[in-house]
XYZ file of C-alpha atoms in Angstrom:
780
model
C -80.072 62.948 -60.530
C -78.240 65.515 -58.394
C -76.837 64.654 -54.971
C -79.065 67.185 -53.208
C -82.330 65.463 -54.204
C -81.028 62.107 -52.915
C -80.154 63.769 -49.609
C -83.496 65.615 -49.314
C -85.528 62.476 -50.045
C -83.182 60.320 -47.884
C -82.281 57.985 -50.710
C -78.892 57.533 -49.036
C -80.608 55.763 -46.099
C -82.172 53.277 -48.502
C -78.699 52.613 -49.932
C -77.375 51.980 -46.403
C -80.089 49.366 -45.870
C -79.227 47.838 -49.241
C -75.558 47.539 -48.291
C -76.475 45.530 -45.203
C -77.992 42.843 -47.437
C -74.879 42.445 -49.619
C -72.651 39.456 -48.778
C -69.338 40.601 -50.276
C -67.184 43.676 -49.697
C -67.201 44.434 -53.416
C -70.987 44.034 -53.490
C -71.338 46.492 -50.605
C -69.109 48.958 -52.402
C -71.089 48.554 -55.610
C -74.356 49.149 -53.681
C -72.899 52.371 -52.312
C -72.546 53.774 -55.816
C -76.015 52.823 -57.106
C -77.714 55.693 -58.962
C -81.298 56.065 -60.252
C -81.273 55.523 -64.029
C -83.300 57.564 -66.510
C -83.533 55.151 -69.462
C -86.790 53.159 -69.408
C -85.340 49.978 -70.946
C -82.380 49.955 -68.546
C -84.664 50.376 -65.536
C -86.940 47.567 -66.753
C -83.858 45.341 -67.107
C -82.866 46.088 -63.508
C -86.332 45.143 -62.255
C -86.318 41.944 -64.299
C -83.054 40.975 -62.555
C -84.489 41.844 -59.127
C -87.616 39.811 -59.832
C -85.536 36.736 -60.736
C -83.641 37.023 -57.451
C -86.989 37.389 -55.651
C -88.108 34.098 -57.218
C -85.075 32.422 -55.665
C -85.958 33.875 -52.252
C -89.537 32.620 -52.610
C -88.063 29.133 -53.063
C -86.355 29.583 -49.662
C -83.009 29.552 -51.421
C -80.045 31.939 -51.237
C -77.260 32.431 -53.769
C -73.995 31.163 -52.152
C -71.380 33.923 -52.337
C -69.173 32.987 -49.363
C -65.410 33.321 -49.670
C -65.516 35.883 -52.490
C -62.957 38.684 -51.975
C -62.177 41.868 -53.877
C -58.917 40.715 -55.463
C -58.619 43.532 -58.011
C -55.665 45.197 -56.199
C -53.757 41.890 -56.097
C -54.472 41.326 -59.778
C -53.028 44.743 -60.683
C -49.861 44.025 -58.645
C -49.440 40.691 -60.387
C -49.696 42.367 -63.797
C -46.976 44.946 -63.061
C -44.594 42.278 -61.735
C -45.240 42.446 -58.002
C -44.979 39.316 -55.872
C -48.216 38.161 -54.217
C -47.973 36.698 -50.734
C -49.625 33.465 -49.636
C -52.693 35.268 -48.277
C -53.325 37.067 -51.572
C -52.933 33.862 -53.562
C -55.334 32.115 -51.197
C -57.897 34.940 -51.694
C -57.725 34.274 -55.439
C -58.355 30.551 -54.887
C -61.240 31.210 -52.478
C -62.814 33.650 -54.935
C -62.549 31.078 -57.720
C -64.185 28.491 -55.473
C -66.980 30.886 -54.490
C -67.639 31.778 -58.124
C -67.760 28.115 -59.081
C -70.289 27.397 -56.317
C -72.496 30.329 -57.351
C -72.359 29.224 -60.992
C -73.333 25.651 -60.120
C -76.195 26.848 -57.898
C -77.723 29.103 -60.569
C -77.332 26.499 -63.322
C -78.971 23.743 -61.248
C -81.816 25.861 -59.880
C -85.269 24.861 -61.160
C -86.561 28.371 -61.810
C -87.066 30.678 -64.782
C -84.075 33.011 -64.299
C -82.601 33.695 -67.763
C -80.827 36.931 -66.757
C -79.060 35.484 -63.707
C -78.245 32.325 -65.641
C -76.736 34.498 -68.368
C -74.535 36.223 -65.793
C -73.432 32.906 -64.305
C -72.415 31.653 -67.758
C -69.860 34.503 -67.907
C -68.048 33.162 -64.828
C -64.919 31.193 -65.864
C -64.050 28.518 -63.254
C -60.209 28.251 -63.816
C -60.238 24.948 -61.931
C -56.543 24.234 -62.670
C -55.421 27.561 -61.227
C -57.537 27.043 -58.120
C -56.127 23.521 -57.675
C -52.558 24.735 -58.168
C -52.956 27.357 -55.418
C -54.693 25.036 -52.946
C -52.034 22.348 -53.514
C -49.388 24.833 -52.419
C -51.095 26.893 -49.689
C -53.286 25.584 -46.866
C -56.458 27.180 -45.478
C -54.416 29.212 -42.956
C -52.202 30.799 -45.627
C -49.108 28.651 -44.930
C -46.998 27.213 -47.725
C -47.294 23.425 -47.536
C -44.429 20.943 -47.830
C -46.159 19.454 -50.862
C -45.749 22.691 -52.823
C -42.507 21.269 -54.311
C -40.140 18.349 -53.767
C -37.249 20.743 -53.007
C -39.303 22.515 -50.336
C -40.143 19.172 -48.766
C -36.489 18.193 -48.731
C -35.389 21.519 -47.225
C -37.974 21.364 -44.471
C -36.901 17.789 -43.678
C -33.346 19.050 -43.254
C -34.528 21.965 -41.117
C -36.394 19.626 -38.798
C -33.310 17.375 -38.576
C -31.033 20.296 -37.580
C -33.551 21.576 -35.071
C -33.776 18.139 -33.505
C -29.954 17.837 -33.198
C -29.708 21.346 -31.696
C -32.354 20.561 -29.114
C -30.608 17.310 -28.181
C -27.346 19.145 -27.468
C -29.070 21.934 -25.560
C -31.005 19.347 -23.514
C -27.686 17.830 -22.437
C -26.548 21.313 -21.295
C -29.736 21.696 -19.275
C -29.049 18.462 -17.443
C -25.313 18.915 -16.817
C -25.139 22.688 -16.173
C -28.461 23.499 -14.618
C -26.761 25.461 -11.828
C -25.381 27.898 -14.419
C -28.823 28.697 -15.899
C -31.487 31.141 -14.740
C -34.200 28.783 -15.990
C -34.109 25.254 -17.391
C -35.595 26.143 -20.802
C -34.486 26.404 -24.431
C -35.498 29.619 -26.166
C -34.831 31.493 -29.424
C -33.157 34.836 -30.022
C -32.414 36.233 -33.497
C -33.729 32.979 -35.009
C -31.062 30.978 -33.136
C -31.530 28.520 -30.279
C -30.044 29.830 -26.969
C -30.015 29.149 -23.219
C -30.747 31.657 -20.349
C -27.395 31.852 -18.479
C -26.737 33.666 -15.213
C -24.586 36.738 -15.748
C -21.867 35.619 -13.341
C -21.415 32.283 -15.209
C -20.941 33.839 -18.612
C -17.343 32.763 -18.904
C -17.934 29.325 -17.461
C -20.411 28.259 -20.202
C -18.776 30.029 -23.126
C -20.414 30.897 -26.409
C -22.084 33.852 -28.176
C -24.372 36.284 -26.313
C -27.434 37.245 -28.400
C -29.524 39.129 -25.802
C -29.929 39.894 -22.106
C -32.844 40.391 -19.735
C -34.104 43.827 -18.685
C -32.339 43.514 -15.328
C -29.114 42.367 -16.945
C -28.886 39.345 -14.638
C -29.662 36.829 -17.416
C -27.796 36.455 -20.695
C -29.195 34.507 -23.638
C -26.181 32.598 -24.918
C -25.614 30.245 -27.807
C -23.147 27.562 -26.629
C -20.125 26.902 -28.831
C -21.254 23.327 -29.430
C -24.391 24.390 -31.323
C -23.020 27.395 -33.253
C -22.218 25.338 -36.340
C -25.557 23.544 -36.179
C -27.408 26.858 -35.878
C -25.432 28.198 -38.859
C -26.411 25.190 -40.941
C -30.036 25.579 -39.786
C -30.098 29.219 -40.864
C -28.642 28.270 -44.229
C -31.437 25.742 -44.779
C -34.062 28.308 -43.714
C -32.651 30.808 -46.193
C -32.946 28.210 -48.938
C -36.521 27.510 -47.754
C -37.410 31.192 -48.097
C -35.934 31.266 -51.581
C -37.973 28.214 -52.593
C -41.181 29.701 -51.159
C -40.512 32.914 -53.075
C -39.965 30.906 -56.259
C -43.288 29.085 -55.786
C -45.105 32.357 -55.050
C -43.601 33.938 -58.148
C -44.821 30.978 -60.186
C -48.321 31.320 -58.722
C -48.256 35.097 -59.266
C -47.320 34.551 -62.903
C -50.205 32.117 -63.392
C -52.626 34.584 -61.784
C -51.328 37.447 -63.930
C -51.970 35.432 -67.095
C -55.693 35.280 -66.219
C -55.955 38.673 -64.506
C -58.485 40.205 -66.904
C -60.805 37.178 -66.766
C -60.453 36.968 -62.990
C -61.394 40.642 -62.628
C -64.413 40.058 -64.874
C -65.399 37.119 -62.650
C -65.223 39.319 -59.571
C -67.354 42.054 -61.154
C -69.987 39.538 -62.279
C -70.137 38.009 -58.790
C -70.453 41.470 -57.249
C -73.274 42.286 -59.656
C -75.085 39.068 -58.691
C -74.570 40.030 -55.035
C -76.138 43.469 -55.649
C -79.111 41.912 -57.467
C -79.672 39.496 -54.573
C -79.388 42.405 -52.105
C -82.067 44.341 -54.028
C -84.384 41.350 -53.812
C -83.724 40.873 -50.076
C -84.448 44.547 -49.369
C -87.689 44.273 -51.332
C -88.640 41.224 -49.297
C -87.982 43.036 -46.013
C -90.148 45.957 -47.145
C -92.856 43.639 -48.527
C -92.319 45.490 -51.770
C -93.653 44.899 -55.253
C -92.101 45.136 -58.705
C -93.678 48.216 -60.325
C -94.887 48.505 -63.882
C -92.829 51.222 -65.551
C -93.766 53.879 -68.084
C -92.364 57.066 -69.585
C -95.687 58.948 -69.655
C -95.385 60.362 -66.143
C -98.080 58.037 -64.723
C -97.897 57.080 -61.040
C -100.410 54.640 -59.533
C -99.728 53.123 -56.133
C -102.219 51.295 -53.920
C -101.475 51.116 -50.191
C -98.067 52.717 -50.653
C -95.907 53.141 -47.534
C -92.917 55.295 -46.731
C -89.998 52.808 -46.836
C -88.120 54.386 -43.909
C -91.012 54.264 -41.418
C -91.617 51.086 -39.410
C -94.280 48.879 -40.959
C -96.050 48.700 -37.592
C -96.432 52.493 -37.513
C -96.672 53.666 -41.111
C -100.084 54.463 -42.659
C -100.537 53.207 -46.208
C -102.089 55.524 -48.800
C -103.281 55.407 -52.396
C -101.551 57.858 -54.732
C -102.398 58.470 -58.374
C -101.198 61.143 -60.795
C -100.543 61.438 -64.529
C -103.885 60.331 -65.938
C -106.599 62.978 -65.951
C -104.540 65.401 -63.896
C -100.843 66.257 -63.610
C -100.772 68.080 -60.254
C -101.922 67.378 -56.696
C -102.309 70.157 -54.127
C -102.384 68.739 -50.580
C -103.777 70.802 -47.714
C -104.189 69.943 -44.056
C -102.850 70.582 -40.551
C -99.232 70.487 -39.460
C -97.869 67.053 -38.464
C -100.705 65.543 -40.492
C -98.471 63.657 -42.905
C -98.308 65.999 -45.917
C -94.506 66.092 -46.065
C -94.279 62.324 -45.456
C -96.585 61.721 -48.428
C -94.516 64.078 -50.552
C -91.257 62.318 -49.648
C -92.823 58.879 -50.059
C -93.765 59.548 -53.700
C -90.321 61.007 -54.491
C -88.391 58.276 -52.675
C -90.389 55.450 -54.271
C -89.714 57.021 -57.668
C -85.949 57.087 -57.037
C -86.029 53.514 -55.707
C -87.904 52.279 -58.769
C -85.416 53.974 -61.115
C -82.587 52.254 -59.217
C -84.119 48.798 -59.751
C -85.502 48.492 -56.208
C -88.956 47.184 -55.399
C -91.327 49.674 -53.750
C -93.471 49.169 -50.624
C -96.920 49.029 -52.240
C -99.448 46.436 -53.419
C -98.775 44.352 -56.518
C -99.775 46.062 -59.743
C -98.366 49.465 -58.765
C -97.122 51.653 -61.602
C -94.355 54.268 -61.587
C -92.861 56.587 -64.173
C -89.205 56.931 -65.140
C -88.370 60.640 -64.984
C -85.334 62.428 -66.365
C -85.135 64.491 -63.165
C -86.814 64.684 -59.780
C -86.801 68.067 -58.036
C -87.839 68.839 -54.489
C -88.086 71.895 -52.273
C -88.702 70.393 -48.853
C -87.916 71.632 -45.354
C -86.424 74.801 -43.892
C -83.105 75.421 -45.591
C -82.415 78.870 -44.090
C -78.751 79.787 -44.499
C -77.148 81.902 -41.747
C -73.847 82.131 -43.609
C -75.555 83.525 -46.713
C -77.854 85.701 -44.591
C -80.931 84.268 -46.339
C -84.351 84.060 -44.716
C -86.558 80.984 -44.949
C -88.513 82.552 -47.783
C -85.366 83.602 -49.643
C -83.852 80.157 -49.268
C -86.986 78.505 -50.668
C -87.248 80.941 -53.551
C -83.577 80.490 -54.483
C -84.157 76.731 -54.732
C -87.454 77.166 -56.622
C -85.810 79.471 -59.187
C -83.176 76.798 -59.879
C -85.911 74.161 -60.241
C -88.012 76.228 -62.649
C -84.974 76.746 -64.892
C -84.708 72.942 -65.415
C -88.339 71.782 -65.416
C -89.793 70.072 -68.488
C -92.420 67.433 -69.321
C -90.184 64.593 -68.131
C -89.710 65.775 -64.535
C -91.354 65.257 -61.162
C -91.503 68.335 -58.924
C -92.250 68.253 -55.186
C -93.044 71.515 -53.353
C -93.421 71.540 -49.571
C -95.287 74.549 -48.109
C -95.074 76.440 -51.383
C -94.950 80.226 -50.851
C -94.466 79.967 -47.081
C -92.417 82.447 -45.054
C -93.893 85.691 -46.384
C -97.142 87.677 -46.431
C -100.020 85.160 -46.778
C -101.748 86.955 -49.647
C -98.541 87.479 -51.601
C -97.347 83.953 -50.764
C -100.603 82.421 -51.989
C -100.463 84.461 -55.194
C -96.857 83.386 -55.798
C -97.754 79.744 -55.120
C -100.557 79.845 -57.695
C -98.339 81.520 -60.282
C -95.474 79.023 -59.733
C -97.833 76.044 -59.983
C -99.400 77.407 -63.178
C -95.946 77.858 -64.749
C -94.663 74.376 -63.827
C -97.909 72.663 -64.860
C -97.886 74.483 -68.203
C -94.519 72.849 -68.961
C -96.053 69.379 -68.605
C -94.265 68.380 -65.396
C -95.863 66.199 -62.712
C -96.305 68.281 -59.553
C -97.224 67.478 -55.955
C -97.393 70.467 -53.613
C -98.414 71.023 -49.990
C -99.724 74.311 -48.622
C -101.531 76.013 -45.735
C -103.037 78.787 -47.813
C -106.868 78.692 -47.967
C -106.725 80.333 -51.404
C -105.266 77.117 -52.838
C -108.136 75.004 -51.500
C -110.216 76.106 -54.480
C -107.242 75.980 -56.877
C -108.004 72.476 -58.098
C -111.584 73.374 -58.990
C -110.432 76.036 -61.460
C -107.797 73.942 -63.324
C -108.432 70.837 -65.380
C -104.961 69.407 -64.693
C -105.106 69.830 -60.896
C -106.802 67.815 -58.152
C -107.181 68.768 -54.505
C -106.144 66.436 -51.724
C -105.867 66.565 -47.966
C -104.630 64.652 -44.975
C -107.431 63.512 -42.703
C -107.799 64.901 -39.167
C -109.983 63.313 -36.485
C -111.660 66.159 -34.606
C -112.980 63.736 -31.985
C -109.483 62.696 -30.867
C -107.680 65.867 -32.000
C -105.213 63.579 -33.808
C -104.278 63.240 -37.488
C -105.026 59.881 -39.116
C -102.291 60.368 -41.763
C -104.716 59.210 -44.475
C -104.435 60.935 -47.842
C -107.817 61.888 -49.342
C -107.670 62.592 -53.079
C -110.309 64.966 -54.421
C -111.112 66.591 -51.051
C -109.309 69.777 -49.884
C -108.361 70.049 -46.235
C -110.759 71.947 -44.017
C -109.777 74.228 -41.181
C -110.439 72.615 -37.828
C -109.354 75.556 -35.660
C -112.869 76.343 -34.341
C -113.721 72.680 -33.653
C -110.420 72.034 -31.914
C -110.698 75.210 -29.837
C -114.212 74.252 -28.754
C -113.115 70.749 -27.698
C -110.238 72.259 -25.747
C -112.656 74.415 -23.752
C -112.603 77.824 -25.416
C -115.727 79.863 -24.626
C -118.496 79.584 -27.258
C -118.956 83.372 -27.351
C -115.309 83.817 -28.315
C -115.582 81.178 -31.017
C -118.755 82.762 -32.389
C -117.103 86.182 -32.359
C -114.169 84.731 -34.285
C -116.521 83.190 -36.884
C -118.027 86.635 -37.508
C -114.590 87.845 -38.633
C -114.277 85.100 -41.232
C -115.097 86.283 -44.746
C -118.079 85.025 -46.709
C -115.856 83.364 -49.320
C -113.925 81.501 -46.655
C -117.165 80.338 -45.042
C -118.462 79.105 -48.389
C -115.252 77.213 -49.059
C -115.286 75.630 -45.592
C -118.957 74.676 -45.974
C -118.212 73.116 -49.348
C -115.304 71.157 -47.905
C -117.403 70.018 -44.943
C -120.120 68.832 -47.341
C -117.565 66.953 -49.449
C -116.078 65.365 -46.353
C -119.496 64.231 -45.150
C -120.325 62.844 -48.601
C -117.009 60.988 -48.641
C -117.634 59.381 -45.263
C -121.147 58.363 -46.323
C -119.853 56.968 -49.618
C -117.205 54.911 -47.776
C -119.853 53.512 -45.432
C -122.178 52.663 -48.313
C -119.324 51.072 -50.234
C -118.448 48.931 -47.228
C -122.091 47.837 -46.839
C -122.411 47.141 -50.567
C -119.209 45.117 -50.480
C -120.555 43.045 -47.570
C -123.846 42.428 -49.404
C -121.941 41.500 -52.562
C -119.857 38.937 -50.652
C -123.003 37.440 -49.092
C -124.705 37.309 -52.501
C -121.687 35.610 -54.007
C -121.673 33.003 -51.247
C -125.419 32.432 -51.767
C -124.917 32.096 -55.523
C -122.177 29.526 -54.976
C -124.400 27.582 -52.539
C -127.298 27.595 -55.024
C -125.007 26.570 -57.853
C -123.676 23.660 -55.818
C -127.213 22.633 -54.817
C -128.376 22.800 -58.450
C -125.436 20.680 -59.601
C -126.153 18.167 -56.844
C -129.802 18.063 -57.902
C -128.881 17.452 -61.536
C -126.450 14.692 -60.569
C -129.109 13.052 -58.394
C -131.665 13.337 -61.186
C -129.287 11.774 -63.709
C -128.568 8.989 -61.229
C -132.296 8.281 -60.775
C -132.835 8.306 -64.549
C -130.001 5.852 -64.997
C -131.358 3.542 -62.298
C -134.868 3.692 -63.844
C -133.491 2.857 -67.280
C -131.483 -0.030 -65.864
C -134.585 -1.322 -64.059
C -136.711 -1.047 -67.212
C -134.071 -2.796 -69.290
C -133.871 -5.587 -66.757
C -137.668 -5.983 -66.770
C -137.706 -6.133 -70.567
C -134.960 -8.745 -70.635
C -136.789 -10.886 -68.107
C -140.084 -10.500 -70.032
C -138.398 -11.421 -73.285
C -136.843 -14.525 -71.738
C -140.181 -15.589 -70.267
C -142.023 -14.913 -73.554
C -139.520 -17.002 -75.485
C -140.018 -19.811 -72.999
C -143.820 -19.580 -73.404
C -143.555 -19.576 -77.219
C -141.344 -22.635 -77.096
C -143.852 -24.349 -74.857
C -146.755 -23.453 -77.157
C -144.885 -24.824 -80.160
C -144.339 -28.029 -78.282
C -148.026 -28.146 -77.339
C -149.004 -27.599 -80.979
C -147.229 -30.799 -82.016
C -149.081 -32.913 -79.505
C -151.954 -34.953 -80.951
C -154.232 -34.574 -77.969
C -154.154 -30.846 -77.123
C -156.445 -29.808 -74.319
C -158.262 -26.443 -74.543
C -157.390 -25.541 -70.930
C -153.664 -25.814 -71.784
C -154.041 -23.168 -74.543
C -155.830 -20.874 -72.126
C -153.153 -21.387 -69.471
C -150.324 -20.642 -71.960
C -152.083 -17.499 -73.182
C -152.423 -16.200 -69.603
C -148.704 -16.796 -69.025
C -147.853 -14.798 -72.161
C -150.046 -11.901 -71.103
C -148.557 -11.972 -67.590
C -145.025 -11.771 -69.026
C -145.705 -8.229 -70.379
C -143.806 -5.813 -67.998
C -145.439 -2.705 -66.570
C -142.811 0.049 -66.833
C -144.570 3.273 -65.858
C -147.996 4.632 -64.997
C -147.896 6.626 -68.244
C -147.815 3.414 -70.230
C -150.781 1.972 -68.336
C -152.795 5.109 -68.959
C -151.906 5.509 -72.624
C -151.991 1.944 -73.935
C -155.219 0.334 -75.073
C -156.103 -3.149 -73.842
C -153.944 -5.832 -75.387
C -155.336 -7.575 -78.419
C -157.249 -4.626 -79.829
C -156.606 -4.578 -83.557
C -155.781 -1.428 -85.497
C -159.122 -1.193 -87.253
C -159.368 2.602 -87.816
C -155.865 4.037 -87.953
C -155.299 7.552 -89.283
C -152.563 10.229 -89.355
C -151.679 11.477 -85.882
C -152.645 8.265 -84.040
C -150.263 6.857 -81.447
C -149.412 3.236 -82.292
C -147.110 0.372 -81.327
C -144.981 -1.247 -84.012
C -145.274 -4.898 -83.072
C -142.276 -6.099 -85.037
C -139.860 -4.101 -82.854
C -142.078 -3.592 -79.769
C -141.695 0.219 -79.981
C -144.226 3.055 -79.887
C -144.534 5.774 -82.512
C -146.929 8.036 -84.376
C -148.678 7.663 -87.765
C -147.498 10.320 -90.206
C -149.818 9.424 -93.156
C -151.958 6.682 -94.582
C -150.490 5.464 -97.891
C -153.314 2.977 -98.716
C -155.752 0.762 -96.842
C -153.046 -1.662 -95.774
C -149.882 0.510 -95.649
C -148.941 3.403 -93.330
C -145.934 5.761 -92.925
C -145.021 5.880 -89.227
C -142.266 7.534 -87.192
C -140.594 5.527 -84.445
C -137.933 7.547 -82.621
C -135.887 9.212 -85.373
C -136.842 6.582 -88.003
C -139.634 6.876 -90.586
C -140.740 3.494 -91.991
C -143.557 2.025 -94.102
C -145.399 -0.797 -92.324
C -148.376 -3.069 -92.892
C -151.595 -2.764 -90.890
C -151.122 -6.180 -89.350
C -147.901 -5.004 -87.700
C -149.612 -2.053 -85.942
C -151.503 -1.842 -82.665
C -153.552 1.274 -81.889
C -152.552 2.988 -78.637
C -154.519 6.244 -78.774
C -156.425 7.887 -81.560
C -155.957 11.518 -82.457
C -159.589 12.377 -81.747
C -159.387 11.045 -78.194
C -157.146 13.808 -76.856
C -156.467 17.309 -78.201
C -152.972 17.349 -76.741
C -150.181 14.820 -77.015
C -148.527 13.451 -73.888
C -145.083 14.916 -73.214
C -143.750 11.993 -71.211
C -142.427 8.900 -72.966
C -141.477 5.376 -72.069
C -137.950 4.442 -72.942
C -137.706 3.760 -76.650
C -141.087 5.397 -77.526
C -141.939 8.742 -79.146
C -144.880 11.162 -78.907
C -145.970 13.999 -81.100
C -144.302 16.988 -79.392
C -144.449 20.563 -80.712
C -141.301 22.579 -81.454
C -142.306 25.428 -79.109
C -142.776 25.668 -75.364
C -144.417 28.725 -73.791
C -143.515 29.335 -70.133
C -144.614 32.956 -69.879
C -146.357 33.752 -66.620
C -145.003 30.606 -64.949
C -143.206 30.680 -61.602
C -139.468 30.143 -61.995
C -139.394 26.679 -60.364
C -142.480 25.454 -62.285
C -141.101 26.788 -65.560
C -137.792 24.940 -65.030
C -139.562 21.647 -64.290
C -141.774 22.091 -67.330
C -138.762 22.914 -69.499
C -136.866 19.851 -68.306
C -139.786 17.530 -69.084
C -140.314 19.153 -72.473
C -136.674 18.763 -73.539
C -136.762 15.043 -72.674
C -139.871 14.599 -74.856
C -138.450 16.704 -77.679
C -135.286 14.598 -77.720
C -137.280 11.365 -77.909
C -139.412 12.875 -80.646
C -136.268 13.511 -82.681
C -136.456 17.316 -82.810
C -133.159 19.047 -83.620
C -134.227 22.592 -82.733
C -136.931 23.969 -80.407
C -138.060 27.447 -79.295
C -138.627 28.392 -75.653
C -140.947 31.396 -75.268
C -140.174 33.064 -71.932
C -140.962 36.706 -72.617
C -138.812 39.704 -71.683
C -139.990 40.778 -68.213
C -137.199 40.926 -65.596
C -135.020 38.482 -67.516
C -135.100 35.837 -64.760
C -136.793 33.181 -66.953
C -134.458 33.944 -69.867
C -131.417 33.549 -67.572
C -132.842 30.328 -66.143
C -133.456 28.861 -69.611
C -129.945 29.751 -70.769
C -128.314 28.386 -67.575
C -130.334 25.158 -68.078
C -129.100 24.961 -71.689
C -125.472 25.371 -70.603
C -125.719 22.508 -68.117
C -127.835 20.039 -70.188
C -125.700 17.308 -71.801
C -128.008 16.945 -74.855
C -128.159 20.632 -75.835
C -125.427 21.661 -78.264
C -125.854 25.429 -77.958
C -128.434 28.188 -77.692
C -129.080 31.672 -79.014
C -131.548 34.505 -78.656
C -134.359 34.772 -81.166
C -134.200 36.996 -84.238
C -136.672 39.828 -84.685
C -138.970 37.585 -86.759
C -138.649 34.788 -84.149
C -139.633 36.903 -81.156
C -136.434 38.759 -80.295
C -135.104 38.623 -76.741
C -138.347 37.045 -75.533
C -137.396 33.723 -77.174
C -134.389 31.404 -76.786
C -133.597 28.885 -79.580
C -132.085 25.562 -78.395
C -130.139 23.268 -80.740
C -130.480 19.661 -79.570
C -128.043 16.783 -80.067
């Protein structure tokens, strides 16, 4: 990417914002030199790094990078034999500490960040070197006494000499105060002196080291402290030599690890840049784009990153699939150039690993080059007109355009005769499009409003203008060319109707047709947007209603299952109580049978108790059962019977001989004797078999149910009752005939099958089974 395109699209301002988010000086410097990359895999890697840093921000965490300094200059000096001072050594220690903290943070973070973790693994802690430096130099950059035993000893001596000197000078202050200008002890040339009045110079005696500006005060070192000051200076010289020795030792240790330390610093700076990219994306409410090398750009609600979020208008932009060029028309200050710059700037940001201000799911292409001819670049020095300046730039662009480039033209062909300019604009667009480049161009020429209708690879677009308020809305409308609003605006501003009508008469027929077509498209667009909004509202209401009905249906099924369970529990309890009472009656009758004098009224009373012990479970049982005690005199196939040995109801399948029958009870088929059967209902008594059953009984139920013509609610109730009967009858597969019609019954049957706990699966009928008018249910 050339420097000019970054300046035209204001990429440098994005970089300035990025630098503000970096924490270290080296990170800021590295941000300054960020360039858009052109390799797809490299750009994807950058975005993967940025996304990992964004995950950390979403956890309300921040990578600690405090204390890290650019120590590369100090490292180079240490390698070539230079002596580092205490401040430089301390910077090395602080950078080691900062790197160790960042490494620990990334390693302990509970997040999926393999790339950042990989970078942190490259950081070498050098804990011994850090400890060595901090044991010698304090946080203020002063060499500590503990740096060496010799330095401690020398500083002890220095303090002793200073104390002795002060004691002697204090005695002078007390005994010769009249000779002094001020009763203080001060230092000149690193030696302790007293301020003596000029006229008493000879009285005090000693060495003069300085005098005041007026010359009235001399700073003298008394003879009594000269030797002590000499000894003090000797100890200080030795102290300086020892400090230099320690610094040289530290410098040597740093030089031994210089390459690794420089690598540490570069890794930490890279982590800082990655974190800065994520922070900038967070500020812009940006999204990580999907990347491709097919020249496809798809952005929903994209915003120009340099315009305040409270003011910017978001737009949808799409190019690369179906068409490779967009021609935008519309009024001045309507937002055409902003849209042009927004697409170019977002492309550069994406290729630099930065998130773009658009909705999630946006897609951007990685181009080899991005070219732009935007703005008035008239050159006075070169004596070029606006048109010449634009054409010079366009010629340079055309020489470099290929299928892997994005080209942005602002006011293509402007600055010359309108007819010639429009013709040039069409020819330039045709040439660039023929090379496979992606092109977005803005223009005022009416001839280009119909350009998109004559080329398969081109689509018209416009920026919307509100005639009612005489203000642009800055909305980009793809597929609709911009219409001229001059007459409407002039009318609203008060221009006489006769003048406007006279002006319309001068407009050519072709121009009128184009304007009428655009007006019709605009009206259709507005109507379509209104209808879409209404349809969306209806869809949301329908979805809410569907959810309410689904919840109500589930509640109904749960209530039904609860009632069934309670009924079964009640029936089971009644049967247990009846069985207990019957056993008690039988035991009593056996006891009565053994008595020698058995009264007839006792037998009658016991028989009544036995009959009374029979529970009444449902009305269906009362209606279907024959009076107790009726013997099975004329039993035939199809009769409903009770098998007395197990107290269960069933149906006669066939008569084997006069005393033996094959009956089905539930899912069991058994051979039984006539004496063990009780007739419930004969086949000839009713042409249809009851669908309802008492718990534990079975009826003869067909394998088909026809609900055609039924109301939806009635059909569902009938289906539910039929499935219960079919299950008790032991059927494994049944057919539900619902017809084709509107499909409501078919949908209802299939939804019922999905929710029923005793239906394994379902399928539509084959052609020989009835096709889509039948649903086959497989029962458990």
